[in-house]
Coordinates of N, CA and C and ligand atoms in Angstrom, one line a residue:
X1 N 95.9 72.1 150.5 CA 95.0 72.4 149.3 C 95.8 73.3 148.3
X2 N 95.7 73.1 147.1 CA 96.4 74.1 146.1 C 95.5 75.1 145.7
X3 N 95.9 76.3 145.9 CA 95.2 77.5 145.4 C 96.1 78.5 144.8
X4 N 95.5 79.3 143.9 CA 96.4 80.4 143.2 C 97.0 81.3 144.3
X5 N 98.2 81.5 144.3 CA 98.8 82.3 145.4 C 98.8 83.7 144.9
X6 N 98.4 84.7 145.8 CA 98.4 86.0 145.3 C 99.9 86.5 145.0
X7 N 100.9 85.9 145.7 CA 102.2 86.4 145.5 C 102.6 86.1 144.1
X8 N 102.4 84.9 143.6 CA 102.8 84.5 142.3 C 101.8 85.0 141.2
X9 N 100.6 85.1 141.6 CA 99.6 85.5 140.5 C 99.5 87.0 140.3
X10 N 100.2 87.8 141.2 CA 100.0 89.2 141.0 C 100.7 89.8 139.8
X11 N 100.0 90.6 139.0 CA 100.7 91.2 137.8 C 101.8 92.1 138.2
X12 N 102.7 92.3 137.3 CA 103.8 93.2 137.5 C 103.2 94.6 137.5
X13 N 103.6 95.5 138.4 CA 103.1 96.8 138.4 C 104.1 97.9 138.6
X14 N 103.8 99.1 138.3 CA 104.6 100.3 138.7 C 105.8 100.6 137.9
X15 N 106.9 99.7 138.0 CA 108.1 100.2 137.5 C 108.2 100.5 136.1
X16 N 108.7 101.6 135.8 CA 108.9 102.0 134.4 C 110.0 101.2 133.7
X17 N 109.8 100.8 132.4 CA 110.8 100.1 131.8 C 111.2 100.9 130.5
X18 N 112.6 100.9 130.3 CA 113.0 101.5 129.0 C 112.9 100.6 127.9
X19 N 111.7 100.7 127.2 CA 111.3 99.8 126.2 C 112.2 99.7 125.0
X20 N 112.8 100.8 124.7 CA 113.8 100.9 123.5 C 114.9 99.9 123.7
X21 N 115.2 99.6 125.0 CA 116.4 98.7 125.3 C 116.0 97.2 125.0
X22 N 114.7 97.0 124.8 CA 114.2 95.6 124.5 C 113.8 95.5 123.0
X23 N 114.1 96.4 122.2 CA 113.8 96.3 120.8 C 115.1 96.2 120.0
X24 N 115.3 95.1 119.3 CA 116.6 94.8 118.7 C 116.5 95.2 117.2
X25 N 117.5 96.0 116.8 CA 117.6 96.3 115.4 C 118.3 95.2 114.6
X26 N 117.6 94.7 113.6 CA 118.3 93.6 112.8 C 118.4 94.1 111.3
X27 N 119.7 94.6 111.0 CA 119.8 95.2 109.7 C 119.6 94.1 108.5
X28 N 119.2 94.7 107.4 CA 118.9 93.8 106.2 C 118.1 92.6 106.4
X29 N 117.0 92.7 107.2 CA 116.0 91.7 107.3 C 114.6 92.3 107.2
X30 N 113.7 91.7 106.4 CA 113.9 90.5 105.6 C 114.5 90.7 104.3
X31 N 114.8 92.0 103.9 CA 115.5 92.3 102.6 C 116.5 93.3 102.9
X32 N 117.5 93.4 102.0 CA 118.6 94.4 102.0 C 118.0 95.8 102.2
X33 N 118.6 96.6 103.1 CA 118.2 98.0 103.3 C 117.2 98.2 104.4
X34 N 116.5 97.2 104.9 CA 115.5 97.3 105.9 C 116.1 97.0 107.3
X35 N 115.9 97.9 108.2 CA 116.3 97.6 109.7 C 115.1 97.1 110.3
X36 N 115.0 95.8 110.6 CA 113.9 95.2 111.3 C 113.9 95.4 112.8
X37 N 112.8 95.9 113.3 CA 112.6 96.1 114.7 C 112.0 94.9 115.4
X38 N 113.0 94.1 115.9 CA 112.6 92.8 116.5 C 112.1 92.9 117.9
X39 N 110.8 92.6 118.2 CA 110.3 92.8 119.5 C 110.5 91.6 120.4
X40 N 111.1 90.5 119.9 CA 111.2 89.3 120.8 C 112.0 89.4 122.0
X41 N 113.0 90.4 122.1 CA 113.6 90.6 123.5 C 112.6 91.1 124.4
X42 N 111.7 92.0 124.0 CA 110.7 92.5 124.8 C 109.7 91.4 125.3
X43 N 109.3 90.6 124.4 CA 108.4 89.5 124.7 C 109.0 88.6 125.7
X44 N 110.3 88.4 125.6 CA 110.9 87.5 126.6 C 111.0 88.1 128.0
X45 N 110.8 89.3 128.2 CA 110.9 90.0 129.6 C 109.5 90.2 130.0
X46 N 109.0 89.4 131.0 CA 107.6 89.7 131.6 C 107.4 91.1 132.0
X47 N 108.5 91.7 132.6 CA 108.4 93.1 133.1 C 108.2 94.2 131.8
X48 N 109.0 93.9 130.9 CA 108.9 94.8 129.7 C 107.7 94.6 129.0
X49 N 107.3 93.3 128.8 CA 106.1 93.0 128.1 C 104.8 93.6 128.7
X50 N 104.8 93.4 130.1 CA 103.7 93.9 130.9 C 103.6 95.4 130.8
X51 N 104.8 96.1 130.9 CA 104.9 97.5 130.8 C 104.4 98.0 129.4
X52 N 104.8 97.4 128.4 CA 104.4 97.7 127.1 C 102.9 97.6 126.9
X53 N 102.3 96.4 127.4 CA 100.8 96.3 127.3 C 100.1 97.5 128.1
X54 N 100.7 97.8 129.3 CA 100.2 98.9 130.1 C 100.1 100.2 129.3
X55 N 101.2 100.5 128.5 CA 101.3 101.7 127.7 C 100.2 101.7 126.7
X56 N 100.0 100.6 126.0 CA 99.0 100.5 125.0 C 97.6 100.6 125.5
X57 N 97.5 100.0 126.7 CA 96.2 99.9 127.5 C 95.7 101.4 127.9
X58 N 96.7 102.1 128.4 CA 96.4 103.5 128.9 C 95.8 104.3 127.6
X59 N 96.5 104.1 126.5 CA 96.0 104.9 125.3 C 94.5 104.4 124.9
X60 N 94.4 103.0 124.8 CA 93.1 102.5 124.4 C 91.9 102.9 125.4
X61 N 92.2 103.0 126.6 CA 91.2 103.3 127.6 C 90.5 104.6 127.2
X62 N 91.4 105.6 126.7 CA 90.9 106.9 126.5 C 89.9 106.9 125.2
X63 N 90.0 105.7 124.5 CA 89.2 105.6 123.2 C 87.9 104.7 123.5
X64 N 87.8 104.1 124.6 CA 86.6 103.3 125.0 C 86.2 102.3 123.9
X65 N 87.2 101.4 123.5 CA 86.8 100.6 122.3 C 85.9 99.5 122.7
X66 N 85.0 99.1 121.7 CA 84.2 97.9 121.9 C 85.0 96.7 121.3
X67 N 85.9 96.9 120.3 CA 86.7 95.9 119.7 C 88.1 96.4 119.4
X68 N 89.0 95.4 119.5 CA 90.4 95.7 119.3 C 90.7 94.8 117.9
X69 N 91.0 95.4 116.9 CA 91.3 94.8 115.6 C 92.9 94.7 115.5
X70 N 93.4 93.4 115.4 CA 94.7 93.1 115.4 C 95.2 92.6 114.0
X71 N 96.4 92.9 113.8 CA 97.0 92.6 112.5 C 97.9 91.3 112.6
X72 N 97.7 90.3 111.7 CA 98.6 89.1 111.7 C 100.0 89.5 111.5
X73 N 101.0 89.0 112.3 CA 100.9 88.0 113.3 C 101.4 88.7 114.6
X74 N 102.3 89.6 114.5 CA 102.8 90.2 115.8 C 101.8 91.1 116.5
X75 N 100.9 91.7 115.7 CA 99.8 92.5 116.3 C 99.0 91.6 117.3
X76 N 98.9 90.4 117.0 CA 98.0 89.5 117.9 C 98.6 89.3 119.2
X77 N 99.9 89.2 119.2 CA 100.6 89.1 120.6 C 100.2 90.2 121.5
X78 N 100.2 91.4 121.0 CA 99.9 92.6 121.8 C 98.4 92.7 122.0
X79 N 97.6 92.4 121.1 CA 96.2 92.8 121.1 C 95.4 91.8 122.0
X80 N 95.9 90.6 122.1 CA 95.1 89.5 122.9 C 95.1 90.0 124.4
X81 N 96.2 90.2 125.0 CA 96.1 90.7 126.5 C 95.4 92.0 126.6
X82 N 95.5 92.8 125.6 CA 95.0 94.2 125.5 C 93.5 94.0 125.6
X83 N 93.0 93.2 124.7 CA 91.5 93.1 124.6 C 90.9 92.5 125.9
X84 N 91.6 91.6 126.6 CA 91.2 91.0 127.8 C 91.2 92.1 128.9
X85 N 92.3 92.8 128.9 CA 92.2 93.9 130.0 C 91.1 94.9 129.8
X86 N 90.8 95.2 128.5 CA 89.9 96.2 128.3 C 88.4 95.7 128.3
X87 N 88.3 94.4 128.3 CA 86.9 93.9 128.2 C 86.4 94.1 126.7
X88 N 87.2 94.1 125.7 CA 86.8 94.4 124.4 C 86.9 93.1 123.5
X89 N 86.2 93.1 122.4 CA 86.3 92.0 121.5 C 87.6 92.0 120.8
X90 N 88.1 90.8 120.6 CA 89.4 90.6 119.8 C 89.0 90.2 118.4
X91 N 89.5 91.0 117.3 CA 89.1 90.7 115.9 C 90.4 90.6 115.2
X92 N 90.6 89.4 114.6 CA 91.8 89.2 113.8 C 91.7 89.7 112.3
X93 N 92.7 90.5 111.9 CA 92.7 90.7 110.4 C 93.8 89.8 109.9
X94 N 93.5 89.0 108.9 CA 94.5 87.9 108.5 C 94.9 88.1 107.0
X95 N 95.9 87.4 106.7 CA 96.3 87.3 105.3 C 95.2 86.5 104.5
X96 N 95.1 86.7 103.2 CA 94.1 86.1 102.4 C 94.1 84.6 102.6
X97 N 92.8 84.0 102.6 CA 92.7 82.6 102.5 C 92.7 81.9 103.9
X98 N 93.0 82.7 104.9 CA 93.2 82.0 106.3 C 92.0 82.0 107.1
X99 N 91.0 82.9 107.0 CA 89.8 83.0 107.8 C 88.7 82.1 107.1
X100 N 88.1 81.3 108.0 CA 87.2 80.2 107.5 C 85.8 80.7 107.0
X101 N 85.3 81.9 107.5 CA 84.0 82.3 107.2 C 84.0 83.3 106.1
X102 N 82.8 84.0 105.9 CA 82.8 84.9 104.8 C 83.6 86.1 105.2
X103 N 84.3 86.7 104.2 CA 85.3 87.7 104.5 C 85.1 88.9 103.6
X104 N 85.7 90.0 103.9 CA 85.9 91.1 103.0 C 87.4 91.3 102.9
X105 N 87.9 91.9 101.8 CA 89.3 92.0 101.6 C 89.8 93.5 101.2
X106 N 90.9 93.9 101.6 CA 91.4 95.1 101.2 C 92.9 95.0 100.8
X107 N 93.2 95.5 99.6 CA 94.7 95.4 99.1 C 95.4 96.6 99.4
X108 N 96.7 96.5 99.6 CA 97.5 97.6 99.8 C 98.9 97.4 99.1
X109 N 99.5 98.5 98.9 CA 100.8 98.6 98.1 C 101.9 98.2 99.0
X110 N 102.8 97.3 98.5 CA 104.1 97.0 99.1 C 105.1 97.7 98.2
X111 N 106.4 97.7 98.5 CA 107.4 98.2 97.8 C 107.4 97.6 96.4
X112 N 107.3 96.2 96.4 CA 107.2 95.5 95.2 C 105.9 94.7 95.2
X113 N 104.9 95.1 94.4 CA 103.6 94.3 94.4 C 102.7 94.8 95.4
X114 N 101.6 94.0 95.6 CA 100.5 94.2 96.5 C 100.3 93.2 97.5
X115 N 99.8 93.5 98.6 CA 99.3 92.5 99.7 C 98.0 92.8 100.0
X116 N 97.3 91.9 100.8 CA 96.0 92.1 101.1 C 95.7 91.5 102.6
X117 N 94.7 92.0 103.1 CA 94.2 91.6 104.5 C 92.7 91.3 104.4
X118 N 92.3 90.5 105.2 CA 90.8 90.1 105.3 C 90.3 90.1 106.8
X119 N 89.0 90.3 106.9 CA 88.4 90.2 108.2 C 87.0 89.5 107.8
X120 N 86.5 88.7 108.9 CA 85.2 88.2 108.7 C 84.1 89.3 108.6
X121 N 83.1 89.2 107.7 CA 82.3 90.2 107.5 C 81.3 90.4 108.7
X122 N 81.3 89.5 109.6 CA 80.4 89.8 110.8 C 81.3 90.1 112.1
X123 N 82.6 90.5 111.8 CA 83.6 90.7 112.9 C 83.2 92.0 113.7
X124 N 82.7 93.0 112.9 CA 82.3 94.2 113.7 C 80.9 94.6 113.3
X125 N 80.2 95.1 114.3 CA 78.8 95.6 114.0 C 78.8 97.1 113.8
X126 N 77.9 97.6 112.9 CA 77.9 99.0 112.6 C 77.9 99.9 113.8
X127 N 78.7 100.9 114.0 CA 78.7 101.8 115.0 C 79.7 101.3 116.2
X128 N 80.2 100.2 116.1 CA 81.2 99.9 117.1 C 82.4 100.7 117.1
X129 N 83.0 101.0 118.3 CA 84.2 101.8 118.4 C 85.4 100.8 118.4
X130 N 86.3 101.1 117.5 CA 87.4 100.2 117.3 C 88.8 100.9 117.4
X131 N 89.7 100.1 118.1 CA 91.2 100.5 118.1 C 91.9 99.4 117.4
X132 N 92.7 99.8 116.5 CA 93.5 98.9 115.6 C 94.9 98.9 116.2
X133 N 95.5 97.6 116.4 CA 96.7 97.4 117.0 C 97.7 96.7 116.1
X134 N 99.0 97.1 116.0 CA 99.9 96.4 115.4 C 101.3 96.6 116.1
X135 N 102.4 95.9 115.8 CA 103.7 96.1 116.5 C 104.4 97.3 115.9
X136 N 104.4 97.5 114.6 CA 105.2 98.5 113.9 C 104.4 99.2 112.9
X137 N 104.4 100.5 112.7 CA 103.9 101.2 111.6 C 105.1 101.7 110.8
X138 N 105.2 101.3 109.4 CA 106.3 101.6 108.7 C 105.7 102.6 107.7
X139 N 105.3 102.1 106.5 CA 104.8 102.9 105.4 C 103.3 103.2 105.6
X140 N 102.7 102.5 106.5 CA 101.2 102.7 106.9 C 100.3 102.0 106.0
X141 N 100.8 101.2 105.0 CA 99.9 100.5 104.1 C 99.1 99.5 104.8
X142 N 99.7 98.7 105.8 CA 99.0 97.7 106.4 C 97.8 98.2 107.3
X143 N 98.2 99.2 108.1 CA 97.2 99.8 109.0 C 96.1 100.6 108.2
X144 N 96.6 101.2 107.1 CA 95.5 101.9 106.2 C 94.6 100.9 105.7
X145 N 95.0 99.7 105.2 CA 94.0 98.7 104.7 C 93.1 98.2 105.8
X146 N 93.7 98.1 107.0 CA 92.9 97.6 108.2 C 91.8 98.6 108.5
X147 N 92.2 99.9 108.4 CA 91.2 101.0 108.7 C 90.0 100.9 107.6
X148 N 90.3 100.6 106.4 CA 89.2 100.6 105.4 C 88.4 99.4 105.7
X149 N 89.0 98.2 106.1 CA 88.1 97.1 106.4 C 87.1 97.4 107.5
X150 N 87.6 98.0 108.5 CA 86.8 98.4 109.7 C 85.7 99.3 109.3
X151 N 86.0 100.3 108.5 CA 85.0 101.3 108.0 C 84.0 100.7 107.1
X152 N 84.5 99.7 106.3 CA 83.5 99.1 105.4 C 82.4 98.3 106.1
X153 N 82.8 97.8 107.3 CA 81.8 97.2 108.2 C 81.0 98.1 109.0
X154 N 81.3 99.3 108.9 CA 80.5 100.3 109.7 C 81.1 100.6 111.0
X155 N 82.3 100.1 111.2 CA 83.0 100.3 112.6 C 83.6 101.8 112.5
X156 N 83.8 102.4 113.7 CA 84.3 103.7 113.8 C 85.8 103.6 114.4
X157 N 86.7 103.9 113.6 CA 88.1 103.8 114.1 C 88.4 104.9 115.0
X158 N 88.4 104.6 116.3 CA 88.6 105.5 117.3 C 90.2 105.8 117.5
X159 N 90.9 105.0 117.2 CA 92.3 105.2 117.2 C 93.1 104.0 116.7
X160 N 94.5 104.2 116.5 CA 95.4 103.2 116.1 C 96.6 103.2 117.0
X161 N 97.0 102.2 117.5 CA 98.1 102.1 118.3 C 99.2 101.1 118.0
X162 N 100.4 101.5 118.1 CA 101.6 100.5 117.8 C 102.6 100.7 118.8
X163 N 103.4 99.6 119.0 CA 104.6 99.7 119.8 C 105.6 100.8 119.2
X164 N 105.8 100.7 117.9 CA 106.9 101.5 117.2 C 106.4 102.1 116.0
X165 N 106.6 103.4 115.9 CA 106.4 104.1 114.7 C 107.7 104.6 114.0
X166 N 107.9 104.2 112.8 CA 109.1 104.5 112.0 C 108.7 105.9 111.3
X167 N 108.8 106.9 112.0 CA 108.3 108.2 111.6 C 108.8 108.7 110.3
X168 N 110.1 108.3 110.0 CA 110.7 108.8 108.8 C 110.1 108.2 107.5
X169 N 109.3 107.1 107.7 CA 108.6 106.6 106.5 C 107.2 107.2 106.3
X170 N 106.8 108.1 107.3 CA 105.6 108.9 107.1 C 104.3 108.0 106.9
X171 N 104.2 107.0 107.7 CA 103.0 106.2 107.5 C 101.7 106.9 107.9
X172 N 101.9 107.9 108.8 CA 100.7 108.7 109.2 C 100.0 109.2 108.1
X173 N 100.7 109.6 107.0 CA 100.1 110.3 105.9 C 99.2 109.3 105.2
X174 N 99.7 108.1 105.1 CA 98.9 107.0 104.4 C 97.6 106.7 105.2
X175 N 97.8 106.7 106.5 CA 96.7 106.3 107.4 C 95.6 107.3 107.3
X176 N 96.0 108.5 107.0 CA 94.9 109.6 106.9 C 94.4 110.2 108.2
X177 N 93.2 110.7 108.2 CA 92.7 111.4 109.4 C 92.2 110.5 110.5
X178 N 93.1 109.9 111.2 CA 92.7 109.1 112.3 C 93.9 109.2 113.4
X179 N 93.4 109.1 114.7 CA 94.4 109.3 115.8 C 95.4 108.1 115.8
X180 N 96.7 108.4 115.7 CA 97.7 107.4 115.8 C 98.6 107.6 116.9
X181 N 98.7 106.5 117.7 CA 99.6 106.6 119.0 C 100.7 105.5 118.8
X182 N 101.8 105.9 119.2 CA 102.9 104.9 119.2 C 103.7 105.0 120.6
X183 N 104.1 103.9 121.1 CA 104.8 104.0 122.4 C 106.2 104.5 122.1
X184 N 106.9 104.0 121.0 CA 108.2 104.5 120.7 C 108.2 105.0 119.3
X185 N 108.9 106.1 119.1 CA 109.0 106.7 117.7 C 110.4 106.8 117.4
X186 N 110.8 106.3 116.1 CA 112.1 106.4 115.5 C 112.2 107.2 114.3
Ligands
LIG1 P1 103.7 99.0 106.6 O1 102.5 98.5 106.0 O2 104.8 99.4 105.7 O3 103.4 100.1 107.6 O4 104.3 97.8 107.4 C1 103.8 97.5 108.6 C2 103.8 96.0 108.8 O5 105.1 95.3 108.4 C3 103.7 95.6 110.2 O6 102.8 94.6 110.4 C4 105.1 95.3 110.7 O7 105.0 94.2 111.6 C5 105.9 95.0 109.5 N1 107.1 95.8 109.4 C6 107.4 96.8 108.4 N2 108.6 97.3 108.6 C7 109.1 96.8 109.7 C8 110.3 97.0 110.4 N3 111.3 97.8 110.0 N4 110.5 96.3 111.5 C9 109.5 95.4 112.0 N5 108.4 95.2 111.3 C10 108.1 95.9 110.2

């Protein structure tokens, strides 16, 4: 009879991983002058991916979130396993026009022009504790807009967590008075 083997089903545990070794710098992507932090080497390694999720999970547990709000698209990769481990709701924040139900929208400044994110208006109920998750915080505009979306729905942003903070861009300032955690800081 075929059954799930505990040997193969057991999660990776214990060993620390040097996550910085799994993040690739790609100069001049997507535009000249930006050094893109590519997390795909980390996602390719089950040990590194699992360790990274564990680091995010440890932070999230201290915040006792009801919901994890994730930012399209790389935030989803991190937030989905995280929400399952925490027993929290997974809430997607998406680019405009992608969500099918009634939405609210927040715009934010890019280097050139503006961008926007949306969430469903029933995605969070008033008073819920929320942790927002993304892969990278750069200027903080994306996470700042997401914070406003959560607060407009009556959610309480208990914290924000990312794999990577580009501290020299000072995104913390844009994010304002909210607890920001990053696994790696550059
Ligand atoms: P920002 O709004 O400037 O904080 O930008 C954050 C968003 O853009 C995140 O969703 C990131 O995935 C992406 N991003 C910005 N800068 C970088 C970078 N240097 N490397 C990788 N992703 C980045």
